[in-house]
PDB file of C-alpha atoms in Angstrom:
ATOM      1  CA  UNK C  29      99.153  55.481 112.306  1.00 41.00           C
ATOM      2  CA  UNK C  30      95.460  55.455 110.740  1.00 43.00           C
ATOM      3  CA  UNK C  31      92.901  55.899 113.215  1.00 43.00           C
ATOM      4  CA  UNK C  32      88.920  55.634 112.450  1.00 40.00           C
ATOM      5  CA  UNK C  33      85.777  55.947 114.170  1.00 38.00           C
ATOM      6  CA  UNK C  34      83.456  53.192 115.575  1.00 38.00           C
ATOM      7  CA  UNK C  35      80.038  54.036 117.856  1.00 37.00           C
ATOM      8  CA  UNK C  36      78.734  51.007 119.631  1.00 38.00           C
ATOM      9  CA  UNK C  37      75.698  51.810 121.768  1.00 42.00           C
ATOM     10  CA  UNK C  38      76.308  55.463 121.210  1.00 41.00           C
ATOM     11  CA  UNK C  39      79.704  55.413 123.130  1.00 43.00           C
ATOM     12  CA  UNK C  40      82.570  56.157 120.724  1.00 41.00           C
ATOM     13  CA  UNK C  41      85.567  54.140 120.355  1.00 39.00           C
ATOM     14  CA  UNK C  42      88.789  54.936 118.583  1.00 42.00           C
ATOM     15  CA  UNK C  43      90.096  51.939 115.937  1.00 38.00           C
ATOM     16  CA  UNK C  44      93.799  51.392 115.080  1.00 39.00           C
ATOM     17  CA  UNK C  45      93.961  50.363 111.476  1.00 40.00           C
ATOM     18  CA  UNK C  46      97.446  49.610 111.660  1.00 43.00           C
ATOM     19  CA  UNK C  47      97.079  47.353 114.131  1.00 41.00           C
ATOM     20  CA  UNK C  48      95.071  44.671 111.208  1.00 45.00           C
ATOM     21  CA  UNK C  49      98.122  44.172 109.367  1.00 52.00           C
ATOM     22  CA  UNK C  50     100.027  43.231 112.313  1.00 51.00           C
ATOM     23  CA  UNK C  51      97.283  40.281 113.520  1.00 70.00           C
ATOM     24  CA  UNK C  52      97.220  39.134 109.805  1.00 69.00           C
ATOM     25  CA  UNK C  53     101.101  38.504 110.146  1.00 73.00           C
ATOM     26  CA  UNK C  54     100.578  37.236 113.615  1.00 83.00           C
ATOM     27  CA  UNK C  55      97.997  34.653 112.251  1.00 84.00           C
ATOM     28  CA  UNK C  56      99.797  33.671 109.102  1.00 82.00           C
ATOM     29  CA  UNK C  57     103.287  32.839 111.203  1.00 85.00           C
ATOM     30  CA  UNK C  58     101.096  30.887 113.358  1.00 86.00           C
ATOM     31  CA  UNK C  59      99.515  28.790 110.637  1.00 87.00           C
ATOM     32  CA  UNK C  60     103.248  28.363 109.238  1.00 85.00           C
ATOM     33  CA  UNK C  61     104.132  26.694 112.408  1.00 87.00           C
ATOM     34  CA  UNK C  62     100.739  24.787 113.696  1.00 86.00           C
ATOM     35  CA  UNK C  63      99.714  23.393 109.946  1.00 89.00           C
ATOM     36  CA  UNK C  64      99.073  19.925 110.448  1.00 88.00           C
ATOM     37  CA  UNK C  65      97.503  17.288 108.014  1.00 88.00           C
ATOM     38  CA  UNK C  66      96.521  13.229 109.656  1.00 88.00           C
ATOM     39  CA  UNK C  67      98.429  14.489 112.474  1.00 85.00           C
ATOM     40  CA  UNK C  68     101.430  15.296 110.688  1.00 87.00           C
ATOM     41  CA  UNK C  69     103.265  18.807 110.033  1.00 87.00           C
ATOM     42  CA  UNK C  70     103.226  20.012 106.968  1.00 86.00           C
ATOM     43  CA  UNK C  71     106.527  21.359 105.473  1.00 89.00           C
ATOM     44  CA  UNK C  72     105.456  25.206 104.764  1.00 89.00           C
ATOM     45  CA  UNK C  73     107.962  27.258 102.865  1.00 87.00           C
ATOM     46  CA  UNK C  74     105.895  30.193 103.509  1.00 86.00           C
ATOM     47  CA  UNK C  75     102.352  31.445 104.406  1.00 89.00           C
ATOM     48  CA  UNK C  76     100.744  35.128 103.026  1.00 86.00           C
ATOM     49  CA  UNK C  77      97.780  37.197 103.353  1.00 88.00           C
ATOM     50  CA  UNK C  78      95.379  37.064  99.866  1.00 88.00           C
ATOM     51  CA  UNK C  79      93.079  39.558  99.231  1.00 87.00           C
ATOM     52  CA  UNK C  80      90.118  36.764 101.134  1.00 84.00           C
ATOM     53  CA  UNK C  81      89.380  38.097 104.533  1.00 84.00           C
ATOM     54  CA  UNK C  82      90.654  34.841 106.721  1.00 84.00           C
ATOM     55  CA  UNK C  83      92.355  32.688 104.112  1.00 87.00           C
ATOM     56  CA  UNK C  84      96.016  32.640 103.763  1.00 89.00           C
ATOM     57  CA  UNK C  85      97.720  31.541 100.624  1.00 88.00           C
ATOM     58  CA  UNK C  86     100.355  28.002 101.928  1.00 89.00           C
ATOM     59  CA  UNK C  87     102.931  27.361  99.767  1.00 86.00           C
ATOM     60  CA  UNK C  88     104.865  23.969 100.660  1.00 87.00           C
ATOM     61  CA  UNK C  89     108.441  22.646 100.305  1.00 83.00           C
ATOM     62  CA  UNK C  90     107.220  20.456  97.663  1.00 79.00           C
ATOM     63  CA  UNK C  91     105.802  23.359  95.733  1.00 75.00           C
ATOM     64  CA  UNK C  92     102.184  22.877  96.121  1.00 83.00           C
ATOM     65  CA  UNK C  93     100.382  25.536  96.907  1.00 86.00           C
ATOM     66  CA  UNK C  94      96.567  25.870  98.315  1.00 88.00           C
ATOM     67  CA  UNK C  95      94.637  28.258 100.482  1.00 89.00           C
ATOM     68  CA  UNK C  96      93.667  28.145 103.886  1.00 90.00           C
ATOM     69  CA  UNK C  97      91.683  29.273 106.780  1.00 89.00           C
ATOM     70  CA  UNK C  98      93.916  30.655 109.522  1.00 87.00           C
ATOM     71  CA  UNK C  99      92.921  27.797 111.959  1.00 89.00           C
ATOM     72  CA  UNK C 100      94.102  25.580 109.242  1.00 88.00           C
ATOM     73  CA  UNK C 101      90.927  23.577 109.496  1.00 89.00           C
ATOM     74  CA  UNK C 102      89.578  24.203 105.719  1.00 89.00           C
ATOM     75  CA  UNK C 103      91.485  24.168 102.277  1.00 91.00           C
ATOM     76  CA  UNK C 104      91.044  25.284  98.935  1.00 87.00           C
ATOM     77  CA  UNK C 105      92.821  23.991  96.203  1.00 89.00           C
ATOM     78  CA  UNK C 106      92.893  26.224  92.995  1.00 86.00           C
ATOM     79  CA  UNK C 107      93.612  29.537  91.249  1.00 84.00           C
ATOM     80  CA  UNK C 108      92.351  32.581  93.168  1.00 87.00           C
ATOM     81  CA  UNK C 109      90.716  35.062  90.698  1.00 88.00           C
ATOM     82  CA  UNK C 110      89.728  38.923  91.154  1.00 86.00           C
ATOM     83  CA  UNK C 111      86.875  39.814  89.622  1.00 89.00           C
ATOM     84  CA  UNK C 112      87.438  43.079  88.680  1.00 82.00           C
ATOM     85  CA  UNK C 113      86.558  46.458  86.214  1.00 83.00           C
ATOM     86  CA  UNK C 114      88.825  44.403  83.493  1.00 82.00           C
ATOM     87  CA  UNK C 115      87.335  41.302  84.004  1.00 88.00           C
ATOM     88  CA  UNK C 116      89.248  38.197  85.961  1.00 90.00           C
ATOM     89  CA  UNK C 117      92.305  38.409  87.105  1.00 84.00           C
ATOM     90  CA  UNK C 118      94.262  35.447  88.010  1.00 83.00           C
ATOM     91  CA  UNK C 119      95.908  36.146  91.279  1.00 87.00           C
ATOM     92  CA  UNK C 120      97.660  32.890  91.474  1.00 85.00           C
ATOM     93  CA  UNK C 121      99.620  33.069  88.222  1.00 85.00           C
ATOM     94  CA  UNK C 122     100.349  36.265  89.062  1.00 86.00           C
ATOM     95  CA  UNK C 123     102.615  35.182  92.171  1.00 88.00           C
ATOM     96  CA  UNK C 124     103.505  32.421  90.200  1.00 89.00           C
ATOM     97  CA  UNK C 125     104.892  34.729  87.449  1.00 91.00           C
ATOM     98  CA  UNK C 126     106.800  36.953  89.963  1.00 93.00           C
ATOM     99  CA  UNK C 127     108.670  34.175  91.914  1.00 92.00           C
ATOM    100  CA  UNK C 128     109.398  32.470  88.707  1.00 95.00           C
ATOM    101  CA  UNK C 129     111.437  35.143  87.388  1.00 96.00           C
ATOM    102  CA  UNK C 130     112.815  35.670  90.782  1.00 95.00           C
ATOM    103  CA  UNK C 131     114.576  32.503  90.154  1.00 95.00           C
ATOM    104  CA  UNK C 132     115.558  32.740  87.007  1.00 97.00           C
ATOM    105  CA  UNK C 133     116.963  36.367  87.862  1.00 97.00           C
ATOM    106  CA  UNK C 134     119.451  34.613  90.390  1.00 97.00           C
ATOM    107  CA  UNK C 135     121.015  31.999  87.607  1.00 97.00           C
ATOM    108  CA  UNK C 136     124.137  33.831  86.587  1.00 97.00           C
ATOM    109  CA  UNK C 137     124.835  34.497  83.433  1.00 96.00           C
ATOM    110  CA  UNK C 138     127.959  32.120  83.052  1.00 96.00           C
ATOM    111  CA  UNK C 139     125.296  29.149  83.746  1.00 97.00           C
ATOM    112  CA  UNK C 140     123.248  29.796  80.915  1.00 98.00           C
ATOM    113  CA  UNK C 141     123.999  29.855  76.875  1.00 98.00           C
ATOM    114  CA  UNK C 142     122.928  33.158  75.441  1.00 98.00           C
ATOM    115  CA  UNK C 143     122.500  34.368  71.820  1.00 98.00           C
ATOM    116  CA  UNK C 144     123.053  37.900  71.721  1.00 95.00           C
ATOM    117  CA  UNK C 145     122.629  40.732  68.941  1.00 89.00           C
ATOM    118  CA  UNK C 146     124.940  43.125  68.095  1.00 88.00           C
ATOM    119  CA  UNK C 147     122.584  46.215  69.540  1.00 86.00           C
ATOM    120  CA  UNK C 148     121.408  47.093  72.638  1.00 90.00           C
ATOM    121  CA  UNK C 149     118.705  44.471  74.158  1.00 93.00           C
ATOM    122  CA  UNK C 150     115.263  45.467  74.258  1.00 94.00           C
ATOM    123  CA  UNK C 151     113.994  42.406  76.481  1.00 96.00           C
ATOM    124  CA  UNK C 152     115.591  38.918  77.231  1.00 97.00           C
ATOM    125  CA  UNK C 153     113.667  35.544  77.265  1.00 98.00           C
ATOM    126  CA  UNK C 154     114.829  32.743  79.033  1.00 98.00           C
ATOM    127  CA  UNK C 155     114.376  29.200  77.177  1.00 98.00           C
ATOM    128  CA  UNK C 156     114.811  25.472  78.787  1.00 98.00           C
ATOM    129  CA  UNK C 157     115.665  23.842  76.116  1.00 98.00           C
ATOM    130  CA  UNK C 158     116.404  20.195  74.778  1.00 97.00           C
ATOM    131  CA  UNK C 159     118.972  19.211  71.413  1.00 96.00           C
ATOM    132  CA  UNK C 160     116.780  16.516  70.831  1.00 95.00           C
ATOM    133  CA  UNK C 161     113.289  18.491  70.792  1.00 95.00           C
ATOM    134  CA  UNK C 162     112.298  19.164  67.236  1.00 96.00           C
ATOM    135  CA  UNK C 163     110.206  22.368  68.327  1.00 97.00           C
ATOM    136  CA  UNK C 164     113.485  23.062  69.916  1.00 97.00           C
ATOM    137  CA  UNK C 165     115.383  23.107  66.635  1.00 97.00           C
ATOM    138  CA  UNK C 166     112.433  24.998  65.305  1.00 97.00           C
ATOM    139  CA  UNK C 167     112.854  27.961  67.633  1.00 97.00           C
ATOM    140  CA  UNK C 168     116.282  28.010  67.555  1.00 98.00           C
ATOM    141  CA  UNK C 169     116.423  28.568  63.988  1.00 97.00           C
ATOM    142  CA  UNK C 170     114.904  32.029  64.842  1.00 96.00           C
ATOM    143  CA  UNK C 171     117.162  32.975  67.397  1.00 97.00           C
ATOM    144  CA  UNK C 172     118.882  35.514  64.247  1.00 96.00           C
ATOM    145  CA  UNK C 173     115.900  37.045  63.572  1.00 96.00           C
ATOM    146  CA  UNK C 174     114.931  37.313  67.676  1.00 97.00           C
ATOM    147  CA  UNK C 175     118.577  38.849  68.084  1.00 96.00           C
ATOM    148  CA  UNK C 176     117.595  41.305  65.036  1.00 95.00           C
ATOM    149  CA  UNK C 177     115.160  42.703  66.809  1.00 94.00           C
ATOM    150  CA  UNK C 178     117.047  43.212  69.965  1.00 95.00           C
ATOM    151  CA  UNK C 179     115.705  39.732  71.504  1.00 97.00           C
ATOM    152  CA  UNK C 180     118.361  37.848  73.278  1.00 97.00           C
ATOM    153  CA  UNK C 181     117.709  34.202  73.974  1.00 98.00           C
ATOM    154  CA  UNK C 182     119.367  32.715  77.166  1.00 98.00           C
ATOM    155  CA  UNK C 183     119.279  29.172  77.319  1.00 98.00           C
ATOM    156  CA  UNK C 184     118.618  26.573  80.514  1.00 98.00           C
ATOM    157  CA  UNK C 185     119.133  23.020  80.161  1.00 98.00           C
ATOM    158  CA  UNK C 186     116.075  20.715  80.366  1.00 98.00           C
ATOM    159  CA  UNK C 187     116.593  17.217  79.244  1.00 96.00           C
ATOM    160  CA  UNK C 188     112.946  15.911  78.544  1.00 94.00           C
ATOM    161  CA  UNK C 189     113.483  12.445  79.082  1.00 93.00           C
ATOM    162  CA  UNK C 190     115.752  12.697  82.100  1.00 93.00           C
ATOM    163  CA  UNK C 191     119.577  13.302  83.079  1.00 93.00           C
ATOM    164  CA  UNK C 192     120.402   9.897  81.961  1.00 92.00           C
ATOM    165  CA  UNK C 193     118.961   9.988  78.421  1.00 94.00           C
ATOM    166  CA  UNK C 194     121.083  10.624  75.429  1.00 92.00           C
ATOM    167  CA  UNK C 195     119.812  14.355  74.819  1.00 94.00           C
ATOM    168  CA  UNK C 196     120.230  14.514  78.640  1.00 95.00           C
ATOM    169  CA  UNK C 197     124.498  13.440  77.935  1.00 95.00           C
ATOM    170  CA  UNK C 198     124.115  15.998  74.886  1.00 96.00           C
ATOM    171  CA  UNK C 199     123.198  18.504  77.435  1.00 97.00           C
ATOM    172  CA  UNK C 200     126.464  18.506  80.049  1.00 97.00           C
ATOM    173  CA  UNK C 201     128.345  18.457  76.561  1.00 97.00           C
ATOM    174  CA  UNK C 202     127.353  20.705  75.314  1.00 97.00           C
ATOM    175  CA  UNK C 203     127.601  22.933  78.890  1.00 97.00           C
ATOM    176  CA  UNK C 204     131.071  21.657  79.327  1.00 96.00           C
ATOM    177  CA  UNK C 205     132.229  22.425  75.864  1.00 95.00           C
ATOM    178  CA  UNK C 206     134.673  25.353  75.273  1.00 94.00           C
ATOM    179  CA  UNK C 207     132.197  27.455  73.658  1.00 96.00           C
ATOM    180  CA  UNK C 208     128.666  26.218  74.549  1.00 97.00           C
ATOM    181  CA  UNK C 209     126.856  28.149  72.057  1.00 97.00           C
ATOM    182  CA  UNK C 210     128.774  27.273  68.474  1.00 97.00           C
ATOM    183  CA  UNK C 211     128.082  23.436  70.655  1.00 97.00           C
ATOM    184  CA  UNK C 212     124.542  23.882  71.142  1.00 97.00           C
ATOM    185  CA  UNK C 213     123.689  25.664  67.564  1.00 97.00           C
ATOM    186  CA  UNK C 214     125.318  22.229  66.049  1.00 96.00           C
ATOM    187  CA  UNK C 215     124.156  19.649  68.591  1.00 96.00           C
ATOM    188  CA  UNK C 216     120.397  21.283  67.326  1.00 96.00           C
ATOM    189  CA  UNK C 217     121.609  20.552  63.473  1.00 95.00           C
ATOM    190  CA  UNK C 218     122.238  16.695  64.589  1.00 93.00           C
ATOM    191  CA  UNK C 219     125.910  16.529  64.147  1.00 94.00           C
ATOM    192  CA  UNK C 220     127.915  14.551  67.133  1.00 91.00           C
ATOM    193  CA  UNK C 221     129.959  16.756  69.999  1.00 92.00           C
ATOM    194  CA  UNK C 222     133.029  15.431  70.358  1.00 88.00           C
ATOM    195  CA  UNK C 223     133.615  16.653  73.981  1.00 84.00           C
ATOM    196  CA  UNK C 224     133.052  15.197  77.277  1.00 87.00           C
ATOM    197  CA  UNK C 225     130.005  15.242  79.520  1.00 86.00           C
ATOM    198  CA  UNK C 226     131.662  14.723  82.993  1.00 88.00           C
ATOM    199  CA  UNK C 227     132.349  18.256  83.403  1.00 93.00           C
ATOM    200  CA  UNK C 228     131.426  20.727  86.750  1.00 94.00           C
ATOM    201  CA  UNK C 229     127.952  21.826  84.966  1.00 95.00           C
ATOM    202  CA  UNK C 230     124.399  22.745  85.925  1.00 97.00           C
ATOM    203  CA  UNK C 231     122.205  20.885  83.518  1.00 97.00           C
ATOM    204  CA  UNK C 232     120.810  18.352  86.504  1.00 97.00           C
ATOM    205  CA  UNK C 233     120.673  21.708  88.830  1.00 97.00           C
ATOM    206  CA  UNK C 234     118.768  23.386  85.771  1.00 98.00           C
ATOM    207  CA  UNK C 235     116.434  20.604  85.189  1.00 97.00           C
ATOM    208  CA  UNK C 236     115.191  20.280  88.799  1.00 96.00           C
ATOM    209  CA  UNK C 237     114.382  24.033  88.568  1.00 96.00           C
ATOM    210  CA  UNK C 238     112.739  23.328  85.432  1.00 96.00           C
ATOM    211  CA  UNK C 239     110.274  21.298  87.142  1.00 94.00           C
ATOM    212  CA  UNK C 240     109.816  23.529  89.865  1.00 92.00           C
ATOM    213  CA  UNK C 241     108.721  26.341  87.912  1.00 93.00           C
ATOM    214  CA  UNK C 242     106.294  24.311  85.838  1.00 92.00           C
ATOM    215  CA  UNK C 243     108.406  23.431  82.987  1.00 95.00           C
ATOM    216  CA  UNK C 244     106.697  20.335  81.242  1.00 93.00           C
ATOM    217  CA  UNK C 245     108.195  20.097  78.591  1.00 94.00           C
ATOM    218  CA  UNK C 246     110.308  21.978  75.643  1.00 97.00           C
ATOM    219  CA  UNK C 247     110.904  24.541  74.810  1.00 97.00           C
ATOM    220  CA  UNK C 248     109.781  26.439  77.656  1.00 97.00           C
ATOM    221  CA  UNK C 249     109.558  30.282  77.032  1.00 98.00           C
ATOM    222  CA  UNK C 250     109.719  32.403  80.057  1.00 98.00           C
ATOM    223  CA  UNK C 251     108.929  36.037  79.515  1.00 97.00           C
ATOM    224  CA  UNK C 252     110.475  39.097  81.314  1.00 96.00           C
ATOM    225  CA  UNK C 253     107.411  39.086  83.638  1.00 96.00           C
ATOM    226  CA  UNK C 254     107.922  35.030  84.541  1.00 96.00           C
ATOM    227  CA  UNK C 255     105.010  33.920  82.280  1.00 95.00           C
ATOM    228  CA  UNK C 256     105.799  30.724  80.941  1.00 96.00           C
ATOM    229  CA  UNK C 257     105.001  30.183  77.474  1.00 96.00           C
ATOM    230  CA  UNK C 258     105.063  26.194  76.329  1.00 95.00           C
ATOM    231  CA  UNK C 259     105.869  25.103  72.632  1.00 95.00           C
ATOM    232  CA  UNK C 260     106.994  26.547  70.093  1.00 97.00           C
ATOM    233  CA  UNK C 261     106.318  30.499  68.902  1.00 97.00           C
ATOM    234  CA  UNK C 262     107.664  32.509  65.945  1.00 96.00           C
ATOM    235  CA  UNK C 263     110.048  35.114  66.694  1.00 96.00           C
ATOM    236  CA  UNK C 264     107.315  38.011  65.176  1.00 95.00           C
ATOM    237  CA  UNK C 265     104.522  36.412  67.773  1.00 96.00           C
ATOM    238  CA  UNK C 266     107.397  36.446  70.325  1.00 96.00           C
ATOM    239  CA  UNK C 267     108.282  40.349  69.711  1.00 95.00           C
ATOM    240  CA  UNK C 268     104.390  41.188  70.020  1.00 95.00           C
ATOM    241  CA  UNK C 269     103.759  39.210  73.552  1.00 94.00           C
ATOM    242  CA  UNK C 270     106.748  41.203  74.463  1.00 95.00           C
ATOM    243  CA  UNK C 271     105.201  44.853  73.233  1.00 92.00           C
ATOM    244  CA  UNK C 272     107.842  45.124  70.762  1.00 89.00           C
ATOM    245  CA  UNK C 273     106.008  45.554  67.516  1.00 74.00           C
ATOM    246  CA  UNK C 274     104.503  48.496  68.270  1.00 55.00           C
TER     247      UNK C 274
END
C-alpha cells in the first residue's frame, strides 16, 4: 500500500493512497443505485471513474451516455477530451471504440459471412452491410483485392430501411441460404435468391446491435480497434488506416 506525507499545523499525518480508489468505487456504485431524474430512477448499465476529479462517466440501458457529479445533481452531456503533449484526445470515443469491438468480438463466426484470402490474415474488418446499398456493392467489389492483401471482410446484416423492407427479406435469405457468401456476392450483383427467408437467423439480432454501436447507415466499417468508419473506402485507403502499407 502507498503511503505519503501530509503536515497540518506542523503535526504530521500519514495518507493512504490506496484508500482513494476504493471511495471512488464506493461513490460511483452509489450513484449507480441513487441516480434519479423528475423523481424517477434512471436505468444505469454502469457508472466509472474519468480522469475529472468528482465526475463519473453514466452509461444507461438505452445507451446514452453523459457525465456526472457523484451526488448526481449536475450533468454534462458530450465528448470528454484530454488535452495533452499530442494534442486532444477524445476520451469518449475511445471507450466507445473498446466496447464496440467487445461486442463484435463475442458474434461467432458462424453468424457472420466472411471473405477470406488464401494467406494468413493480417487484420479483419467487420462490415454491416445492406444488398440493396449501392456503396455496399461498391465495397464489395474490393473484397478480392482486401483478401489480397491479407484483409478479410466479415459481414453483419444491417437492413437500412428496416427488417420488413425488401433488402431487409434479402438479408435472412441470404443468411439462411446454404452458402451465404456465393448468396450475398450475387444478391449485391442484383440477381433474385431463390431461397427462403424464414430461417433460424440473426439479421434482426444483428441490426439492433447495429444501432447500438452507432451504425447509421451502410456500409459500416469497424476497424480492429472498434472505430467505426461510415461510407464507402477503397481497399488501398482501407490497408493504410489499418498500418498495412507500410
Amino acid at each position: 500500500m502507498r503511503r505519503s506525507t501530509l503536515t497540518l499545523g506542523g503535526a504530521l499525518f500519514a495518507v493512504s493512497l490506496a484508500l482513494l480508489p476504493v471511495a471512488q468505487a464506493d461513490m460511483a456504485e452509489q450513484l449507480a443505485e441513487t441516480l434519479t431524474v423528475n423523481g424517477q430512477s434512471m436505468s444505469v448499465e454502469r457508472v466509472r471513474e474519468t480522469p475529472l476529479d468528482g465526475f463519473f462517466e453514466v452509461r444507461l440501458e438505452s445507451g446514452e451516455t453523459f457525465y456526472s457529479n457523484a451526488e448526481g445533481s449536475h450533468f454534462l452531456v458530450g465528448d470528454l477530451y484530454e488535452n495533452g503533449e499530442g494534442g486532444l484526445v477524445n476520451l469518449t470515443e475511445q471507450g466507445r471504440n473498446a466496447e464496440r469491438a467487445a461486442r463484435l468480438a463475442a458474434v461467432p463466426e458462424s453468424e457472420r459471412v466472411i471473405f477470406r484470402g488464401t494467406g494468413e490474415p493480417r487484420a479483419t474488418l467487420v462490415v454491416f452491410t445492406d444488398t440493396t446499398c449501392p456503396y455496399c456493392r461498391q465495397l464489395h467489389e474490393e473484397v478480392p483485392r482486401l483478401n489480397e492483401l491479407g484483409i478479410e471482410v466479415h459481414y453483419l446484416a444491417f437492413p437500412r430501411s428496416g427488417l420488413r423492407s425488401p433488402g431487409g427479406r434479402q438479408l435472412q435469405q441470404v443468411w439462411c441460404a446454404d452458402n451465404p457468401a456465393e448468396a450475398l456476392s450475387a444478391a449485391k450483383r442484383d440477381e433474385a435468391l431463390p431461397g427462403a427467408a424464414d430461417c433460424d437467423n440473426p439479421v434482426e439480432e444483428q441490426y439492433h446491435l447495429g444501432m447500438e454501436l452507432g451504425v447509421q447507415g451502410t456500409p459500416a466499417i469497424v476497424l480492429p480497434d472498434g472505430r467505426l468508419v461510415p461510407g464507402y473506402v477503397p481497399a488501398e485507403r482501407l490497408a493504410a488506416m489499418l498500418g498495412l502499407n507500410e
